[in-house]
Amino acid sequence: MAIPAVFTASMNDASASLRHCRPFWHFWLARVLLTAGFQILTVAIGWQVYALTGSALDLGLVGLLQFLPRVLLVLVTGAVSDRFDRRRVVAVSLAIQAVAASVLLLGNLGAGWQVSRGLIFALSVVVGCCRAFDMPAMQSLLPNIVPPRLLGQAIAMAASANEAATIVAPALGGFLYALGAELTYGLAAASFVACLLLVSLLPSSRVLPTGQRVSLDSLLMGVRFIRSRPDILGAISLDLFAVLLGGATALLPIFARDILHTGPWGLGLLRSAPAAGALLMSAWLMRHPIRRRSGHIMFAAVAVFGFATILFGLSSSFPLSLLALMLLGSADVISVVIRGTLVQLETPDDMRGRVNSVNSLFIGASNQLGEFESGVTAAWLGAVPAVVLGGVGTLLVVVLWMRWFPQLARRDQLAP
């Protein structure tokens, strides 16, 4: 994420301070391992379910099953993050995800059961439930670890760590899967366990007193808060519908095998390409933070995301496809920067879990539900038309949101 101007009086001083903040580096490495474990697991599940069924719809169903728990649990997960120790919430989620990866590992080793379509779907639901809890809790931990004056740079560095893991992990997972699925699932399980150990070293983080009564009104406060902030609502809903329509992640196994004619290694590189572009853009934004015309920049970035999606859908060249995905990732991270900065700066700490839970729901809808939408559309029309139409839909969303949220389009500074 970009570093808001209000936090960047002295980049060098902030860097020196963060170097001596041990809890932040525990958090930073835990974020890397959490993202790596999930990305490796996703690559393996996607390739294996497509190898088992050859169905584009099943690829979309995996994304849907990971997303539905976020919808059903959105009010609960935010309240849990604000009421209980966020560190323990993340730790329990990691332990369950490690068990899920281990079940798939043992299934591929022939330990009394075989990996089937039904087992993959069931474990996708389990992983989706875990992600519903760990995402808002993890996002809410960082402001409790570093002092406010360093929060901007800490967010930027944490986002860069996330993108770096998203670059390396899918490619590594793809290469290992070519040698044996059990290697990929074993690495995912090990990543979750290592992350759990690091999270246990973080300071406890509880915001609300344990005795405070939980009511429907308190659960809905995050929703009401977002509705009362047009800029936040416009930013997260723009990202939701743009990625929902333009996302092609679920179809990458089809493009890798049937259109670009590569193996699992190619799928890993394709999944890494958007993060490579995002990491480069994150590095640029750390040195050149978004200070002015943030609304115009956000809408321009989402439009570039749409054009890059169309280019990827029409490409039959592996290098050109990688380039299009890198451009897509570069544009997407700008939207992530602006949305994330708005949420962090304008949300009180005692509501951060509930607001981040709703925000995570929007992110999950754009990713997992977008994968389902892509799978259904590809099953009806084919992979290439599905991706191209998604890119066109993203451009239409940009036009509509500029009309419906003019205040966001005219927003100048990210922070007052």
Short mmCIF file of C-alpha atoms in Angstrom, two decimals:
data_model
loop_
_atom_site.label_atom_id
_atom_site.label_comp_id
_atom_site.label_asym_id
_atom_site.label_seq_id
_atom_site.Cartn_x
_atom_site.Cartn_y
_atom_site.Cartn_z
CA MET A 1 0.00 0.00 0.00
CA ALA A 2 1.04 3.56 -0.46
CA ILE A 3 2.33 5.55 2.49
CA PRO A 4 -0.11 8.38 3.33
CA ALA A 5 1.52 11.80 3.34
CA VAL A 6 0.46 12.37 6.94
CA PHE A 7 2.79 9.54 8.03
CA THR A 8 5.78 10.32 5.83
CA ALA A 9 7.52 13.27 7.45
CA SER A 10 10.75 11.30 7.44
CA MET A 11 11.04 8.00 5.54
CA ASN A 12 14.56 7.38 6.81
CA ASP A 13 13.60 7.91 10.46
CA ALA A 14 10.63 5.58 10.07
CA SER A 15 12.79 2.88 8.48
CA ALA A 16 15.25 3.08 11.33
CA SER A 17 12.45 2.78 13.88
CA LEU A 18 10.81 -0.18 12.18
CA ARG A 19 14.11 -2.04 12.05
CA HIS A 20 14.07 -2.18 15.85
CA CYS A 21 10.39 -3.14 16.14
CA ARG A 22 10.65 -6.91 16.58
CA PRO A 23 6.86 -7.56 16.75
CA PHE A 24 6.47 -5.92 13.34
CA TRP A 25 8.99 -8.28 11.75
CA HIS A 26 7.25 -11.25 13.36
CA PHE A 27 4.04 -9.95 11.80
CA TRP A 28 5.76 -9.30 8.45
CA LEU A 29 7.14 -12.83 8.17
CA ALA A 30 3.85 -14.33 9.39
CA ARG A 31 2.05 -12.41 6.64
CA VAL A 32 4.48 -13.85 4.08
CA LEU A 33 3.95 -17.40 5.30
CA LEU A 34 0.16 -17.07 5.53
CA THR A 35 -0.08 -15.77 1.98
CA ALA A 36 2.41 -18.34 0.70
CA GLY A 37 0.56 -21.23 2.31
CA PHE A 38 -2.79 -20.16 0.88
CA GLN A 39 -1.38 -19.51 -2.60
CA ILE A 40 0.43 -22.87 -2.72
CA LEU A 41 -2.71 -24.66 -1.54
CA THR A 42 -4.83 -22.83 -4.14
CA VAL A 43 -2.51 -23.77 -7.02
CA ALA A 44 -2.56 -27.43 -6.01
CA ILE A 45 -6.32 -27.58 -5.51
CA GLY A 46 -7.01 -25.81 -8.83
CA TRP A 47 -4.77 -28.08 -10.87
CA GLN A 48 -5.93 -31.27 -9.15
CA VAL A 49 -9.67 -30.61 -9.43
CA TYR A 50 -9.30 -29.72 -13.12
CA ALA A 51 -7.21 -32.86 -13.67
CA LEU A 52 -9.91 -34.95 -11.94
CA THR A 53 -12.96 -33.49 -13.69
CA GLY A 54 -11.82 -31.35 -16.66
CA SER A 55 -14.65 -28.98 -15.75
CA ALA A 56 -14.38 -25.19 -15.83
CA LEU A 57 -17.51 -25.08 -13.66
CA ASP A 58 -15.75 -27.08 -10.93
CA LEU A 59 -12.94 -24.54 -10.88
CA GLY A 60 -15.53 -21.86 -10.28
CA LEU A 61 -17.24 -23.94 -7.59
CA VAL A 62 -13.99 -24.12 -5.59
CA GLY A 63 -13.94 -20.33 -5.47
CA LEU A 64 -17.63 -20.16 -4.55
CA LEU A 65 -17.23 -22.65 -1.71
CA GLN A 66 -14.33 -20.66 -0.28
CA PHE A 67 -16.36 -17.46 -0.50
CA LEU A 68 -19.75 -18.50 0.94
CA PRO A 69 -18.47 -18.78 4.55
CA ARG A 70 -17.47 -15.12 4.42
CA VAL A 71 -21.05 -14.17 3.59
CA LEU A 72 -22.61 -16.38 6.23
CA LEU A 73 -20.11 -15.43 8.95
CA VAL A 74 -19.41 -11.77 8.11
CA LEU A 75 -21.09 -10.34 11.23
CA VAL A 76 -19.64 -12.99 13.53
CA THR A 77 -16.03 -12.78 12.33
CA GLY A 78 -15.82 -9.03 12.82
CA ALA A 79 -17.24 -9.23 16.34
CA VAL A 80 -14.85 -12.08 17.20
CA SER A 81 -11.87 -9.97 16.03
CA ASP A 82 -12.95 -7.07 18.25
CA ARG A 83 -14.00 -9.14 21.27
CA PHE A 84 -11.26 -11.79 21.54
CA ASP A 85 -7.49 -11.81 21.28
CA ARG A 86 -6.88 -11.32 17.55
CA ARG A 87 -3.62 -13.23 17.81
CA ARG A 88 -5.42 -16.36 19.01
CA VAL A 89 -8.14 -16.03 16.38
CA VAL A 90 -5.47 -16.13 13.66
CA ALA A 91 -3.62 -19.01 15.37
CA VAL A 92 -6.69 -21.26 15.54
CA SER A 93 -7.47 -20.53 11.88
CA LEU A 94 -3.91 -21.42 10.85
CA ALA A 95 -4.00 -24.70 12.76
CA ILE A 96 -7.18 -25.79 10.96
CA GLN A 97 -5.77 -24.83 7.54
CA ALA A 98 -2.64 -26.86 8.29
CA VAL A 99 -4.85 -29.87 9.05
CA ALA A 100 -6.78 -29.38 5.78
CA ALA A 101 -3.55 -29.31 3.75
CA SER A 102 -2.31 -32.39 5.62
CA VAL A 103 -5.49 -34.31 4.73
CA LEU A 104 -4.84 -33.64 1.03
CA LEU A 105 -1.17 -34.57 1.52
CA LEU A 106 -2.05 -37.93 3.07
CA GLY A 107 -4.71 -38.56 0.43
CA ASN A 108 -2.15 -38.19 -2.34
CA LEU A 109 0.17 -40.54 -0.44
CA GLY A 110 -2.57 -43.17 -0.37
CA ALA A 111 -3.07 -43.15 3.40
CA GLY A 112 -6.44 -44.90 3.48
CA TRP A 113 -8.35 -42.46 1.26
CA GLN A 114 -8.03 -40.81 -2.13
CA VAL A 115 -8.39 -37.18 -3.06
CA SER A 116 -11.72 -36.77 -4.81
CA ARG A 117 -13.86 -33.96 -6.13
CA GLY A 118 -16.07 -34.16 -3.03
CA LEU A 119 -13.12 -34.05 -0.62
CA ILE A 120 -11.65 -31.00 -2.36
CA PHE A 121 -15.02 -29.23 -2.21
CA ALA A 122 -15.44 -30.05 1.49
CA LEU A 123 -11.97 -28.80 2.40
CA SER A 124 -12.54 -25.67 0.29
CA VAL A 125 -15.42 -24.85 2.64
CA VAL A 126 -13.17 -25.43 5.66
CA VAL A 127 -10.46 -23.16 4.23
CA GLY A 128 -13.10 -20.55 3.40
CA CYS A 129 -14.30 -20.54 7.02
CA CYS A 130 -10.74 -20.10 8.26
CA ARG A 131 -10.09 -17.23 5.86
CA ALA A 132 -13.30 -15.56 7.02
CA PHE A 133 -11.82 -15.33 10.53
CA ASP A 134 -8.11 -14.80 9.90
CA MET A 135 -8.35 -11.99 7.32
CA PRO A 136 -10.09 -9.34 9.48
CA ALA A 137 -8.13 -10.41 12.57
CA MET A 138 -4.78 -10.22 10.75
CA GLN A 139 -5.61 -6.87 9.16
CA SER A 140 -6.58 -5.47 12.57
CA LEU A 141 -3.38 -6.64 14.28
CA LEU A 142 -0.94 -4.27 12.58
CA PRO A 143 -2.20 -0.97 14.06
CA ASN A 144 -1.75 -2.52 17.54
CA ILE A 145 1.88 -3.50 16.83
CA VAL A 146 3.45 -0.28 15.50
CA PRO A 147 2.99 3.32 16.70
CA PRO A 148 0.64 5.50 14.63
CA ARG A 149 3.47 7.56 13.10
CA LEU A 150 4.92 4.38 11.55
CA LEU A 151 1.62 2.85 10.46
CA GLY A 152 1.84 4.13 6.90
CA GLN A 153 5.20 2.58 6.19
CA ALA A 154 4.28 -0.58 8.06
CA ILE A 155 1.21 -1.02 5.83
CA ALA A 156 3.33 -0.49 2.73
CA MET A 157 5.94 -3.01 3.83
CA ALA A 158 3.30 -5.56 4.84
CA ALA A 159 1.62 -5.21 1.45
CA SER A 160 4.95 -5.68 -0.32
CA ALA A 161 5.55 -8.84 1.70
CA ASN A 162 2.15 -10.11 0.65
CA GLU A 163 2.90 -9.47 -3.02
CA ALA A 164 6.36 -11.04 -2.79
CA ALA A 165 4.84 -14.22 -1.35
CA THR A 166 2.21 -14.21 -4.08
CA ILE A 167 4.99 -14.10 -6.68
CA VAL A 168 7.16 -16.89 -5.33
CA ALA A 169 4.61 -19.25 -3.76
CA PRO A 170 2.41 -20.07 -6.81
CA ALA A 171 5.44 -20.63 -9.04
CA LEU A 172 7.07 -22.83 -6.40
CA GLY A 173 3.81 -24.70 -5.88
CA GLY A 174 3.45 -25.29 -9.60
CA PHE A 175 6.99 -26.63 -9.97
CA LEU A 176 6.60 -28.91 -6.95
CA TYR A 177 3.23 -30.19 -8.19
CA ALA A 178 4.94 -31.35 -11.37
CA LEU A 179 7.13 -33.54 -9.12
CA GLY A 180 4.27 -34.73 -6.93
CA ALA A 181 1.08 -33.26 -5.48
CA GLU A 182 2.08 -34.43 -2.00
CA LEU A 183 5.10 -32.08 -2.08
CA THR A 184 2.89 -29.08 -2.76
CA TYR A 185 0.39 -29.90 -0.02
CA GLY A 186 3.21 -30.65 2.41
CA LEU A 187 4.78 -27.24 1.78
CA ALA A 188 1.42 -25.51 2.29
CA ALA A 189 0.93 -27.29 5.64
CA ALA A 190 4.46 -26.39 6.75
CA SER A 191 3.86 -22.72 5.86
CA PHE A 192 0.72 -22.59 7.99
CA VAL A 193 2.48 -24.19 10.97
CA ALA A 194 5.45 -21.80 10.74
CA CYS A 195 3.06 -18.85 10.52
CA LEU A 196 1.22 -20.09 13.62
CA LEU A 197 4.48 -20.12 15.60
CA LEU A 198 5.28 -16.54 14.56
CA VAL A 199 1.78 -15.28 15.38
CA SER A 200 2.12 -16.77 18.87
CA LEU A 201 5.06 -14.38 19.46
CA LEU A 202 2.95 -11.27 18.80
CA PRO A 203 1.53 -9.26 21.71
CA SER A 204 -2.07 -10.01 22.65
CA SER A 205 -4.65 -7.75 21.06
CA ARG A 206 -8.14 -7.45 22.53
CA VAL A 207 -10.15 -4.28 22.02
CA LEU A 208 -13.55 -4.83 23.61
CA PRO A 209 -13.87 -6.10 27.20
CA THR A 210 -14.78 -9.78 27.36
CA GLY A 211 -17.80 -9.00 29.47
CA GLN A 212 -19.33 -6.56 27.01
CA ARG A 213 -22.64 -7.84 25.69
CA VAL A 214 -22.83 -8.68 22.00
CA SER A 215 -26.05 -7.61 20.27
CA LEU A 216 -27.29 -7.45 16.71
CA ASP A 217 -26.80 -3.70 16.84
CA SER A 218 -23.10 -4.07 17.73
CA LEU A 219 -22.63 -6.69 15.00
CA LEU A 220 -24.10 -4.34 12.38
CA MET A 221 -21.98 -1.34 13.39
CA GLY A 222 -19.33 -2.14 10.77
CA VAL A 223 -21.93 -2.17 8.01
CA ARG A 224 -23.45 1.10 9.22
CA PHE A 225 -20.04 2.73 9.47
CA ILE A 226 -19.17 1.90 5.85
CA ARG A 227 -22.56 3.09 4.63
CA SER A 228 -22.00 6.42 6.40
CA ARG A 229 -18.72 6.98 4.52
CA PRO A 230 -19.50 7.40 0.76
CA ASP A 231 -15.81 7.41 -0.21
CA ILE A 232 -15.14 4.11 1.58
CA LEU A 233 -18.32 2.53 0.24
CA GLY A 234 -17.54 3.66 -3.30
CA ALA A 235 -13.92 2.51 -3.15
CA ILE A 236 -14.57 -1.00 -1.83
CA SER A 237 -17.63 -1.57 -4.04
CA LEU A 238 -15.70 -0.38 -7.12
CA ASP A 239 -12.99 -2.92 -6.36
CA LEU A 240 -15.64 -5.58 -5.70
CA PHE A 241 -17.44 -5.31 -9.03
CA ALA A 242 -14.36 -4.58 -11.12
CA VAL A 243 -12.51 -7.71 -9.96
CA LEU A 244 -15.74 -9.72 -9.80
CA LEU A 245 -16.27 -9.18 -13.52
CA GLY A 246 -12.67 -8.89 -14.67
CA GLY A 247 -11.01 -11.62 -12.60
CA ALA A 248 -9.63 -14.53 -14.64
CA THR A 249 -7.74 -16.35 -11.88
CA ALA A 250 -10.04 -19.39 -11.77
CA LEU A 251 -9.54 -19.98 -15.50
CA LEU A 252 -5.73 -19.94 -15.41
CA PRO A 253 -5.52 -23.78 -15.43
CA ILE A 254 -7.51 -23.76 -18.70
CA PHE A 255 -5.32 -21.08 -20.26
CA ALA A 256 -2.15 -22.82 -19.07
CA ARG A 257 -3.05 -26.25 -20.43
CA ASP A 258 -5.39 -25.68 -23.39
CA ILE A 259 -4.54 -22.23 -24.79
CA LEU A 260 -0.91 -21.50 -23.87
CA HIS A 261 0.05 -25.21 -23.81
CA THR A 262 2.18 -25.25 -20.65
CA GLY A 263 2.17 -27.53 -17.61
CA PRO A 264 1.84 -26.89 -13.88
CA TRP A 265 5.00 -24.78 -13.99
CA GLY A 266 3.29 -22.46 -16.47
CA LEU A 267 0.25 -22.21 -14.23
CA GLY A 268 2.49 -21.23 -11.33
CA LEU A 269 4.12 -18.47 -13.38
CA LEU A 270 0.75 -17.19 -14.57
CA ARG A 271 -0.53 -17.01 -10.99
CA SER A 272 2.66 -15.21 -9.94
CA ALA A 273 2.59 -12.61 -12.73
CA PRO A 274 -0.10 -10.29 -11.25
CA ALA A 275 1.75 -10.23 -7.93
CA ALA A 276 5.03 -9.44 -9.72
CA GLY A 277 3.41 -6.39 -11.28
CA ALA A 278 1.83 -5.47 -7.94
CA LEU A 279 5.17 -5.73 -6.14
CA LEU A 280 6.86 -3.42 -8.64
CA MET A 281 4.04 -0.92 -8.30
CA SER A 282 4.14 -1.19 -4.49
CA ALA A 283 7.87 -0.39 -4.54
CA TRP A 284 7.15 2.65 -6.72
CA LEU A 285 4.36 3.83 -4.42
CA MET A 286 6.57 3.51 -1.33
CA ARG A 287 8.92 6.07 -2.84
CA HIS A 288 6.21 8.12 -4.60
CA PRO A 289 3.10 7.99 -2.37
CA ILE A 290 -0.27 9.06 -3.71
CA ARG A 291 -0.69 12.58 -2.41
CA ARG A 292 -3.09 14.28 -4.83
CA ARG A 293 -5.89 13.37 -7.26
CA SER A 294 -6.38 10.01 -5.54
CA GLY A 295 -9.90 9.58 -6.92
CA HIS A 296 -8.88 10.10 -10.53
CA ILE A 297 -5.89 7.82 -10.09
CA MET A 298 -8.07 5.06 -8.64
CA PHE A 299 -10.57 5.12 -11.49
CA ALA A 300 -7.79 5.25 -14.09
CA ALA A 301 -6.12 2.23 -12.47
CA VAL A 302 -9.33 0.18 -12.54
CA ALA A 303 -9.79 1.07 -16.23
CA VAL A 304 -6.26 -0.19 -16.95
CA PHE A 305 -7.19 -3.37 -15.05
CA GLY A 306 -10.08 -3.87 -17.47
CA PHE A 307 -7.96 -3.30 -20.58
CA ALA A 308 -5.26 -5.67 -19.28
CA THR A 309 -7.91 -8.35 -18.69
CA ILE A 310 -9.08 -8.04 -22.29
CA LEU A 311 -5.48 -8.28 -23.54
CA PHE A 312 -4.91 -11.46 -21.51
CA GLY A 313 -8.10 -13.04 -22.82
CA LEU A 314 -7.13 -12.41 -26.44
CA SER A 315 -3.48 -13.49 -26.09
CA SER A 316 -2.24 -16.86 -27.31
CA SER A 317 1.40 -16.02 -26.49
CA PHE A 318 2.77 -17.07 -23.10
CA PRO A 319 5.12 -14.03 -22.72
CA LEU A 320 2.35 -11.61 -23.75
CA SER A 321 -0.05 -13.27 -21.30
CA LEU A 322 2.51 -12.85 -18.50
CA LEU A 323 2.94 -9.19 -19.43
CA ALA A 324 -0.83 -8.60 -19.44
CA LEU A 325 -1.17 -10.20 -16.01
CA MET A 326 1.69 -8.09 -14.64
CA LEU A 327 -0.03 -4.96 -15.94
CA LEU A 328 -3.27 -6.16 -14.38
CA GLY A 329 -1.57 -6.64 -11.01
CA SER A 330 0.12 -3.23 -11.17
CA ALA A 331 -3.21 -1.51 -11.75
CA ASP A 332 -5.00 -3.54 -9.09
CA VAL A 333 -2.54 -2.67 -6.32
CA ILE A 334 -3.25 1.06 -6.80
CA SER A 335 -6.91 0.39 -6.04
CA VAL A 336 -5.87 -1.72 -3.04
CA VAL A 337 -3.65 1.10 -1.78
CA ILE A 338 -6.36 3.73 -1.89
CA ARG A 339 -9.08 1.51 -0.46
CA GLY A 340 -6.85 0.16 2.31
CA THR A 341 -5.58 3.59 3.29
CA LEU A 342 -9.10 5.02 3.49
CA VAL A 343 -10.29 2.16 5.70
CA GLN A 344 -7.28 2.28 8.06
CA LEU A 345 -7.26 6.05 8.51
CA GLU A 346 -10.99 6.57 8.99
CA THR A 347 -11.90 3.56 11.17
CA PRO A 348 -11.67 3.72 15.02
CA ASP A 349 -9.66 0.87 16.53
CA ASP A 350 -12.60 -0.52 18.53
CA MET A 351 -14.51 -1.03 15.26
CA ARG A 352 -11.61 -2.10 13.09
CA GLY A 353 -12.39 -5.83 13.28
CA ARG A 354 -16.02 -5.38 12.21
CA VAL A 355 -15.16 -2.93 9.44
CA ASN A 356 -12.33 -5.13 8.19
CA SER A 357 -14.69 -8.10 8.25
CA VAL A 358 -17.04 -6.33 5.85
CA ASN A 359 -14.07 -5.18 3.79
CA SER A 360 -12.79 -8.77 3.68
CA LEU A 361 -16.21 -9.87 2.48
CA PHE A 362 -15.96 -7.44 -0.42
CA ILE A 363 -12.44 -8.67 -1.19
CA GLY A 364 -13.58 -12.28 -1.01
CA ALA A 365 -16.56 -11.57 -3.23
CA SER A 366 -14.32 -10.00 -5.84
CA ASN A 367 -11.91 -12.95 -5.74
CA GLN A 368 -13.72 -16.19 -4.86
CA LEU A 369 -17.16 -15.19 -6.19
CA GLY A 370 -15.42 -13.77 -9.24
CA GLU A 371 -13.83 -17.17 -9.78
CA PHE A 372 -17.28 -18.78 -9.71
CA GLU A 373 -18.63 -16.20 -12.15
CA SER A 374 -15.69 -16.84 -14.48
CA GLY A 375 -16.17 -20.61 -14.25
CA VAL A 376 -19.89 -20.40 -15.06
CA THR A 377 -19.34 -17.98 -17.94
CA ALA A 378 -16.51 -20.12 -19.34
CA ALA A 379 -18.71 -23.22 -19.13
CA TRP A 380 -21.35 -21.42 -21.21
CA LEU A 381 -19.26 -19.40 -23.66
CA GLY A 382 -15.68 -20.68 -23.43
CA ALA A 383 -12.66 -19.37 -21.55
CA VAL A 384 -11.60 -16.64 -23.98
CA PRO A 385 -15.05 -14.98 -24.39
CA ALA A 386 -15.57 -15.17 -20.61
CA VAL A 387 -12.36 -13.24 -19.87
CA VAL A 388 -12.89 -10.66 -22.63
CA LEU A 389 -16.48 -9.96 -21.58
CA GLY A 390 -15.28 -9.64 -17.98
CA GLY A 391 -12.79 -6.96 -19.00
CA VAL A 392 -15.51 -5.06 -20.87
CA GLY A 393 -17.72 -5.33 -17.79
CA THR A 394 -14.96 -3.78 -15.67
CA LEU A 395 -14.77 -0.77 -17.98
CA LEU A 396 -18.55 -0.36 -17.72
CA VAL A 397 -18.29 -0.43 -13.90
CA VAL A 398 -15.73 2.40 -14.01
CA VAL A 399 -18.12 4.59 -16.01
CA LEU A 400 -21.07 3.87 -13.71
CA TRP A 401 -19.14 4.39 -10.46
CA MET A 402 -17.77 7.75 -11.61
CA ARG A 403 -21.39 8.80 -12.10
CA TRP A 404 -22.73 7.28 -8.86
CA PHE A 405 -19.83 8.32 -6.58
CA PRO A 406 -18.74 11.73 -7.91
CA GLN A 407 -17.27 12.70 -4.51
CA LEU A 408 -14.88 9.74 -4.69
CA ALA A 409 -13.93 10.61 -8.27
CA ARG A 410 -13.12 14.18 -7.18
CA ARG A 411 -11.26 13.18 -4.00
CA ASP A 412 -7.87 14.83 -3.87
CA GLN A 413 -5.88 13.78 -0.77
CA LEU A 414 -6.15 10.34 0.81
CA ALA A 415 -5.74 11.77 4.31
CA PRO A 416 -7.11 15.15 5.45
#
